Short mmCIF file of C-alpha atoms in Angstrom, two decimals:
data_model
loop_
_atom_site.label_atom_id
_atom_site.label_comp_id
_atom_site.label_asym_id
_atom_site.label_seq_id
_atom_site.Cartn_x
_atom_site.Cartn_y
_atom_site.Cartn_z
CA UNK A 1418 -90.58 -1.62 -94.92
CA UNK A 1419 -89.56 -2.81 -91.39
CA UNK A 1420 -85.80 -3.14 -90.91
CA UNK A 1421 -84.98 -6.62 -89.25
CA UNK A 1422 -81.88 -4.94 -87.59
CA UNK A 1423 -84.35 -2.45 -85.93
CA UNK A 1424 -86.66 -5.29 -84.66
CA UNK A 1425 -83.59 -7.08 -82.91
CA UNK A 1426 -82.69 -3.90 -81.19
CA UNK A 1427 -86.16 -3.43 -80.06
CA UNK A 1428 -86.39 -6.75 -78.64
CA UNK A 1429 -83.18 -6.48 -76.80
CA UNK A 1430 -84.25 -3.08 -75.65
CA UNK A 1431 -87.61 -4.41 -74.32
CA UNK A 1432 -85.51 -7.14 -72.47
CA UNK A 1433 -83.32 -4.82 -70.91
CA UNK A 1434 -86.03 -2.47 -69.96
CA UNK A 1435 -87.88 -5.26 -68.27
CA UNK A 1436 -84.95 -6.34 -66.11
CA UNK A 1437 -84.14 -2.68 -65.50
CA UNK A 1438 -87.99 -1.99 -64.40
CA UNK A 1439 -87.86 -5.10 -62.26
CA UNK A 1440 -84.97 -3.58 -60.38
CA UNK A 1441 -86.18 -0.11 -60.26
CA UNK A 1442 -89.74 0.34 -60.40
CA UNK A 1443 -89.77 4.13 -59.83
CA UNK A 1444 -88.20 4.74 -63.22
CA UNK A 1445 -90.89 2.90 -64.97
CA UNK A 1446 -93.34 5.83 -65.62
CA UNK A 1447 -90.51 8.07 -66.82
CA UNK A 1448 -89.59 5.42 -69.12
CA UNK A 1449 -92.85 4.94 -70.66
CA UNK A 1450 -93.61 8.42 -70.86
CA UNK A 1451 -90.34 9.03 -73.01
CA UNK A 1452 -91.07 5.81 -75.14
CA UNK A 1453 -94.65 7.29 -75.74
CA UNK A 1454 -93.33 10.55 -76.86
CA UNK A 1455 -90.81 9.13 -79.16
CA UNK A 1456 -93.51 6.84 -80.57
CA UNK A 1457 -95.77 9.87 -81.29
CA UNK A 1458 -93.08 12.01 -82.73
CA UNK A 1459 -91.97 9.29 -85.03
CA UNK A 1460 -95.52 8.57 -86.33
CA UNK A 1461 -96.22 12.39 -86.56
CA UNK A 1462 -93.69 12.78 -89.30
#
């Protein structure tokens, strides 16, 4: 079951992330590694 609140949060986060990455390109790699790690950990449970 997908929570609509989580989806909204994710959309807002994605928009913020895009803006942030545009202004600070060097952080992109760290952010994506962190997202990938949390995604893998969440699905491993």
